[in-house]
Coordinates of C-alpha atoms and ligand atoms in Angstrom, one line a residue:
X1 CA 3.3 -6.4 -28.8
X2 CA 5.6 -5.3 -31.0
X3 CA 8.9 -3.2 -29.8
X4 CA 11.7 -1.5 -31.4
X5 CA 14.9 -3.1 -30.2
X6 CA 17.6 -1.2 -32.4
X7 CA 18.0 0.4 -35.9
X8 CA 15.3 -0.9 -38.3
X9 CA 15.3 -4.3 -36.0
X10 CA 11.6 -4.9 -34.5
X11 CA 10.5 -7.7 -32.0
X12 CA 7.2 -9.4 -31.9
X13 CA 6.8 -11.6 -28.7
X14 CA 4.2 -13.9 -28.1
X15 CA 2.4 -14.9 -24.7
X16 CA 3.2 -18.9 -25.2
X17 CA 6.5 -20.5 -25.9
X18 CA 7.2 -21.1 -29.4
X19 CA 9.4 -20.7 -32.1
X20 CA 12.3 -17.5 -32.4
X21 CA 11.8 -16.8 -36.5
X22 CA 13.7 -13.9 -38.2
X23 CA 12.0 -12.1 -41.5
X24 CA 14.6 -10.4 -43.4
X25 CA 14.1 -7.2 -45.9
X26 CA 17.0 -5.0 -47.8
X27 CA 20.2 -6.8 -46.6
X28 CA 20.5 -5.6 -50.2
X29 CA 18.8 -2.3 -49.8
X30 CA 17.6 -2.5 -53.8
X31 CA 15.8 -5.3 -53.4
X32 CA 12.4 -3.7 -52.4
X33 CA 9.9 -6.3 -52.4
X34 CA 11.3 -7.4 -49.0
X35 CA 12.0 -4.3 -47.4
X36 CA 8.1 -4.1 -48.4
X37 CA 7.0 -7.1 -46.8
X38 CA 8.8 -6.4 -43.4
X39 CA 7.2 -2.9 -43.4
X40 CA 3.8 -4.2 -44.4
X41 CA 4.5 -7.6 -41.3
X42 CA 5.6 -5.1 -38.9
X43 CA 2.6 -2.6 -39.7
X44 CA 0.0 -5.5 -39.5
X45 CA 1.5 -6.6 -35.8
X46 CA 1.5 -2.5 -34.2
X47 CA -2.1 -2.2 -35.5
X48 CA -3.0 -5.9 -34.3
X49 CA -4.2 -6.9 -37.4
X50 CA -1.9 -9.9 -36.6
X51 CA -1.0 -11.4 -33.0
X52 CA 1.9 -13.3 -32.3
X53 CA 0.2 -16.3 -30.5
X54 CA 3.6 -18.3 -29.6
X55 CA 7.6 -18.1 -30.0
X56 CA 9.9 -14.6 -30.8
X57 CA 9.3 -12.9 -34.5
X58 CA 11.9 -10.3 -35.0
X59 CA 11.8 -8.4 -38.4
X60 CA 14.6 -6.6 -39.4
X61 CA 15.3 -4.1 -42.6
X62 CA 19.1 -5.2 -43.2
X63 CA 20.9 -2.7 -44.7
X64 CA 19.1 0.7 -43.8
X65 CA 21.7 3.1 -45.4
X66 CA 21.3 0.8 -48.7
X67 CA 17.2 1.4 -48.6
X68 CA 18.2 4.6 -48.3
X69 CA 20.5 4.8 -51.6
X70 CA 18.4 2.2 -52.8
X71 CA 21.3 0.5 -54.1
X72 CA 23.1 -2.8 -52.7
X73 CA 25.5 -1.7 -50.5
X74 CA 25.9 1.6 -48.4
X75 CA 28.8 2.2 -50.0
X76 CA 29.6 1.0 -54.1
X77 CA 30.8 -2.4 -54.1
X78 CA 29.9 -3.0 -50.6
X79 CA 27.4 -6.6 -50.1
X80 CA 26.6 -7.4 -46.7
X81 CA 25.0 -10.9 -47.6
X82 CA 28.7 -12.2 -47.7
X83 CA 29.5 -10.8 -44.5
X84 CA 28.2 -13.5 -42.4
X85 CA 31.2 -15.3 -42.0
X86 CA 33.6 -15.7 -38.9
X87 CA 36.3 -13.2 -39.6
X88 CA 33.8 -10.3 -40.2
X89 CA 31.7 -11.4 -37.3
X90 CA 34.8 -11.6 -34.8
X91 CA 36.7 -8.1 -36.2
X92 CA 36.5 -4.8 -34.7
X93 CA 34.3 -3.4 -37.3
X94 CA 36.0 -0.9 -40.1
X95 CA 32.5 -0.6 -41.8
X96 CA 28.5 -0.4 -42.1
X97 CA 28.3 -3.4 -43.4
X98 CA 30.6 -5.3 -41.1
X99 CA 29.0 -3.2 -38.3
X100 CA 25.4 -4.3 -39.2
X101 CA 26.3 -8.0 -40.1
X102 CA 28.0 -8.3 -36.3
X103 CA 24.2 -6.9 -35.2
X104 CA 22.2 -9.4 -37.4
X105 CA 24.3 -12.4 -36.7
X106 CA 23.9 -11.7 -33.1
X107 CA 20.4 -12.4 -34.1
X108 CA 20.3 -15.4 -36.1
X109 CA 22.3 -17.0 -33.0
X110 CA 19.4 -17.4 -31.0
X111 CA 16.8 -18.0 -33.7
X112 CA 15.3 -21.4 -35.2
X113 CA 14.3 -20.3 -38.6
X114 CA 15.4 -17.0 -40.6
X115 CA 13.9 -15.5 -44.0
X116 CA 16.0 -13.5 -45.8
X117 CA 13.9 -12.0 -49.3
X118 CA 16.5 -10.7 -52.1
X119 CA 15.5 -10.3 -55.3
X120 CA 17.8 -9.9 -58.9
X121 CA 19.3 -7.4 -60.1
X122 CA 18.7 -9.1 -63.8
X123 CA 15.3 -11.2 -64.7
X124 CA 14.6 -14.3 -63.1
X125 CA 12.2 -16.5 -62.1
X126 CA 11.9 -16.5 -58.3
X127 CA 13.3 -19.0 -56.7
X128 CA 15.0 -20.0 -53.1
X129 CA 18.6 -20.4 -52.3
X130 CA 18.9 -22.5 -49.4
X131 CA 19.9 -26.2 -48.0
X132 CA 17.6 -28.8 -49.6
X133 CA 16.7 -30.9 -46.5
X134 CA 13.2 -31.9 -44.9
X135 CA 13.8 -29.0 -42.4
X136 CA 14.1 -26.4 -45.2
X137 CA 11.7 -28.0 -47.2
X138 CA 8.9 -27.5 -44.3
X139 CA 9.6 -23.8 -44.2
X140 CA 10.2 -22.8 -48.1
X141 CA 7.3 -24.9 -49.2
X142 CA 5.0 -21.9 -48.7
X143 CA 6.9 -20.1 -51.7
X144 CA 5.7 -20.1 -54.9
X145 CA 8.2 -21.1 -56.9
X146 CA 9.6 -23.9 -59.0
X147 CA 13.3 -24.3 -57.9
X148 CA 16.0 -24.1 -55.4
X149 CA 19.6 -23.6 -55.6
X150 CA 21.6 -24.7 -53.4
X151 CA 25.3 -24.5 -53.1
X152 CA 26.7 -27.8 -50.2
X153 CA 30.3 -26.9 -51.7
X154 CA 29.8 -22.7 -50.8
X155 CA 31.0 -22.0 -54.2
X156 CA 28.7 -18.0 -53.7
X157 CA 31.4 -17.0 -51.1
X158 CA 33.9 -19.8 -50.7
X159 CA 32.7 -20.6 -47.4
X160 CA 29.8 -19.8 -45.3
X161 CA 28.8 -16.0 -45.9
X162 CA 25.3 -15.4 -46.1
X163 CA 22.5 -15.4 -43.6
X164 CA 21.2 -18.7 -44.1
X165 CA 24.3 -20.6 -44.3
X166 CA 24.9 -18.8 -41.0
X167 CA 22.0 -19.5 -39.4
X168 CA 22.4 -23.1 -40.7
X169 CA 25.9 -23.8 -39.0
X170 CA 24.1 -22.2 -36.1
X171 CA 21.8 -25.3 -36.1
X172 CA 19.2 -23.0 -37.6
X173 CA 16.8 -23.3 -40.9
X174 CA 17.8 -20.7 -43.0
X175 CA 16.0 -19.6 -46.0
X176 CA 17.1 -16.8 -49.2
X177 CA 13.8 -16.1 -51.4
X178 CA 14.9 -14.3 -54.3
X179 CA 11.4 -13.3 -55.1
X180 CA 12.0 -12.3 -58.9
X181 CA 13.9 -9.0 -60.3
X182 CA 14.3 -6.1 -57.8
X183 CA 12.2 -3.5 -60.4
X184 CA 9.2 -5.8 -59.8
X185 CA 7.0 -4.8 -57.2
X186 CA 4.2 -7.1 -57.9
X187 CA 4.3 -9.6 -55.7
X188 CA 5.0 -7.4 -52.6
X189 CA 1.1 -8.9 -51.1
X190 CA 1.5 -12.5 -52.2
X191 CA 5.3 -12.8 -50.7
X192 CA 3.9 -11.3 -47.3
X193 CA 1.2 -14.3 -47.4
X194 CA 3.5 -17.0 -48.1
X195 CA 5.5 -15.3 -44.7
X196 CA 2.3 -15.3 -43.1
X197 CA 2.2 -18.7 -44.1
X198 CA 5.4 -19.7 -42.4
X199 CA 4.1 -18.4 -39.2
X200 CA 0.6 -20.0 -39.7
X201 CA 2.6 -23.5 -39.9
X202 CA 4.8 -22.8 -37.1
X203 CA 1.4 -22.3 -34.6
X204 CA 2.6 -18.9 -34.0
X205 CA -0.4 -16.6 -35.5
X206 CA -3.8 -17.6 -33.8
X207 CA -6.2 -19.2 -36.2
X208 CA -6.6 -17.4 -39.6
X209 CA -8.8 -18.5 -42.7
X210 CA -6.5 -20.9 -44.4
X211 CA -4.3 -19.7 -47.3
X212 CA -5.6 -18.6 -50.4
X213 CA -2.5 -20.0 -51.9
X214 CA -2.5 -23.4 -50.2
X215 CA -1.7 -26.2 -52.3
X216 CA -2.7 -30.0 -52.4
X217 CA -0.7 -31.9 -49.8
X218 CA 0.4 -28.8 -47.8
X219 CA 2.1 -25.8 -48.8
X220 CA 1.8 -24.0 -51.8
X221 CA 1.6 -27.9 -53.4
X222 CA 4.3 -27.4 -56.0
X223 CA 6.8 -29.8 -57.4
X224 CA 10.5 -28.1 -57.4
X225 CA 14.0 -28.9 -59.4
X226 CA 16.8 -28.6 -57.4
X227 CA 19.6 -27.1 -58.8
X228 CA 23.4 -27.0 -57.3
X229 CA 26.2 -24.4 -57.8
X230 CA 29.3 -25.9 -59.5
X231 CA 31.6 -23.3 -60.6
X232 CA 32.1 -19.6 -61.0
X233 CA 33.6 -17.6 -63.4
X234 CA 35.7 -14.3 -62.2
X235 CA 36.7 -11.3 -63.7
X236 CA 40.1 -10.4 -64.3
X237 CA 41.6 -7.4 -66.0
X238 CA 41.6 -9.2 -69.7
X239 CA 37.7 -8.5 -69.2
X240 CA 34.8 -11.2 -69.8
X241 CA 31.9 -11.0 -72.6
X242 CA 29.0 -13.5 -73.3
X243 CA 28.9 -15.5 -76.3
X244 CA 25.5 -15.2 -78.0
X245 CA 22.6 -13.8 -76.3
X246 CA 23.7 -15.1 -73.2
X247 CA 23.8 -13.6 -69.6
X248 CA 20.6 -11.9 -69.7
X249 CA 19.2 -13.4 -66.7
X250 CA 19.7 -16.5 -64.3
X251 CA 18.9 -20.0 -65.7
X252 CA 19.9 -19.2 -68.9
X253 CA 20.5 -22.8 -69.8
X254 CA 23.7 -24.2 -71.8
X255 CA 25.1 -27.5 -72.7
X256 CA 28.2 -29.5 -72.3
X257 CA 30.9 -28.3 -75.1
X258 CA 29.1 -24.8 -75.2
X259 CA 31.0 -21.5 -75.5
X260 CA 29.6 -19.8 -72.8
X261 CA 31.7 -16.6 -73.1
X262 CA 35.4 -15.4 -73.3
X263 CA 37.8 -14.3 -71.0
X264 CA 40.0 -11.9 -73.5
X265 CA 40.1 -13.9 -76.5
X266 CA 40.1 -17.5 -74.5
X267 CA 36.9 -19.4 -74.8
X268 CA 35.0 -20.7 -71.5
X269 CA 33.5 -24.0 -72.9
X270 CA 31.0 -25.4 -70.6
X271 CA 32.0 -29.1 -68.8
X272 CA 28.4 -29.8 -68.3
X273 CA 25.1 -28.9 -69.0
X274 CA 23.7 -26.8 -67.1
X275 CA 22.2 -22.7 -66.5
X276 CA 23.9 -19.4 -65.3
X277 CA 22.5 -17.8 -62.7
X278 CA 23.4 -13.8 -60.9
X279 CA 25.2 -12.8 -63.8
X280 CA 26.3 -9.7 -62.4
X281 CA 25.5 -6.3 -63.6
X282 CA 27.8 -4.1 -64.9
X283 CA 28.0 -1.7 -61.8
X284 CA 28.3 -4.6 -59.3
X285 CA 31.2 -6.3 -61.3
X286 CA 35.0 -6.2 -59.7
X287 CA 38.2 -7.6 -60.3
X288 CA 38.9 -10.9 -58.9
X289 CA 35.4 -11.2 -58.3
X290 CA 32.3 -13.8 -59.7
X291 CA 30.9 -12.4 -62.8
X292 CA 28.5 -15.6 -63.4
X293 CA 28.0 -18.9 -61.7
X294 CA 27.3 -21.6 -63.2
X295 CA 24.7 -24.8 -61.7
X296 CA 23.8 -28.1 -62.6
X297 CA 20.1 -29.5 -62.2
X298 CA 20.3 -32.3 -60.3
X299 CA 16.7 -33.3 -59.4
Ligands
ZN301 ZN1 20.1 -9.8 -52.5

């Protein structure tokens, strides 16, 4: 039974004790694949395709006014992925973003696992953005991709701000899936199997055929480099350009003594080797604010 609890937030309860999961589409309301894949989830549970045998699913479009724009934010500059963090979650909410964060959280409090699918706005490989522990690894094993980024030091938002690192100081398993670039919409069906997946694992959909994806040795069987976020670079008013032919996408890689761009006329030689990753687009870049990061592989 599946029942609309607030604004774009739908819950999915099951007859047995289980497992409280949260699948997360369009917290970044460009990123379409995953506003896809909770329409498509919350379709297949009102037309009991799908039956929640056990535990709480709730499935929640994050950002509806961004779907609407289709852009990132309600508003330009606006990113409520970095609003999951104690000051913005205990304010009188100013705005939609702050507003719908203080909804989410209120959420992710009382849930085990959460999976929150982004997408780039430049071209990248997918890949998952989380804690690297066994807990994590049980869950984002059904994803096929080759590499997670994690970020123990909260260099993205200089302390906790996103849904998984809230859910994870929450006692939670959160999980990002950036499931490639936000223009491609090919890999809306295979995403929502891999979710399916999750569930499958978690003994909360009644017996299915098993995955079509299913890997040697459980999950999607693939091996997966671990990369960690060291540094970031921010924009200030003397501007910042690429050397070379970099910043097209994440995991552009460079090596140690490498010019990776200029701020003004000053070089930014790289310490270490190591990739970019969410160079920003044009429209999304600000003052003050990350225009790259830069991570290390470490496994
Ligand atoms: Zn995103």
């Amino acid at each position: 039974m599946i029942e609309a609890i607030s604004e774009s937030i739908a819950k999915v309860v099951g007859a047995q004790k289980g497992p409280t999961i949260v699948v997360m589409g369009g917290i970044h309301g460009n990123e379409r694949t995953g506003v896809e894949v909770v329409k498509k989830l919350a379709y297949q549970f009102e037309h009991s395709e799908i039956n929640l045998a056990s535990g709480v699913l709730y499935l929640i479009l994050g950002n509806p006014k961004a779907i609407e724009r289709d852009t990132r934010g309600s508003e330009d500059h606006a990113d409520l992925n970095r609003c999951f963090k104690r000051d913005v979650l205990e304010c009188i909410p100013e705005t939609y973003e702050q507003t719908r964060a203080q909804e989410i959280a209120k959420i992710l409090a009382t849930a085990d696992i959460s999976i929150d699918l982004h997408a780039t706005n430049k071209p990248s490989v997918p890949f998952l953005c989380c804690a690297v522990d066994e807990a994590h690894e049980k869950i984002y094993q059904w994803f096929d991709c080759d590499r997670v980024l994690a970020d123990p030091r909260y260099i993205l938002g200089g302390e906790p701000v996103t849904t998984d690192e809230f859910i994870d100081l929450n006692g939670g398993v959160g999980i990002c899936y950036e499931t490639g670039q936000s223009k491609d919409l090919s890999r809306i069906d295979e995403v929502l199997s891999d979710v399916r997946d999750v569930l499958r694992d978690q003994n909360m959909i009644a017996a299915m055929a098993p995955s079509p994806f299913e890997g040697e040795g459980g999950g999607r069987g693939v091996t997966r480099s671990v990369y960690e976020l060291v540094s970031v670079i921010n924009l200030t008013e003397a501007g910042f350009r690429y050397e070379g032919t970099l910043g097209g996408g994440s995991f552009e890689e460079f090596t140690s003594g490498q010019t990776i761009g200029y701020i003004g006329d000053k070089p930014v030689v790289a310490e270490f080797d190591g990739v970019i990753v969410f160079p920003k687009i044009p429209e999304l870049q600000t003052f003050g604010k990350p225009v790259v990061y830069l991570a290390k592989k470490i496994k």
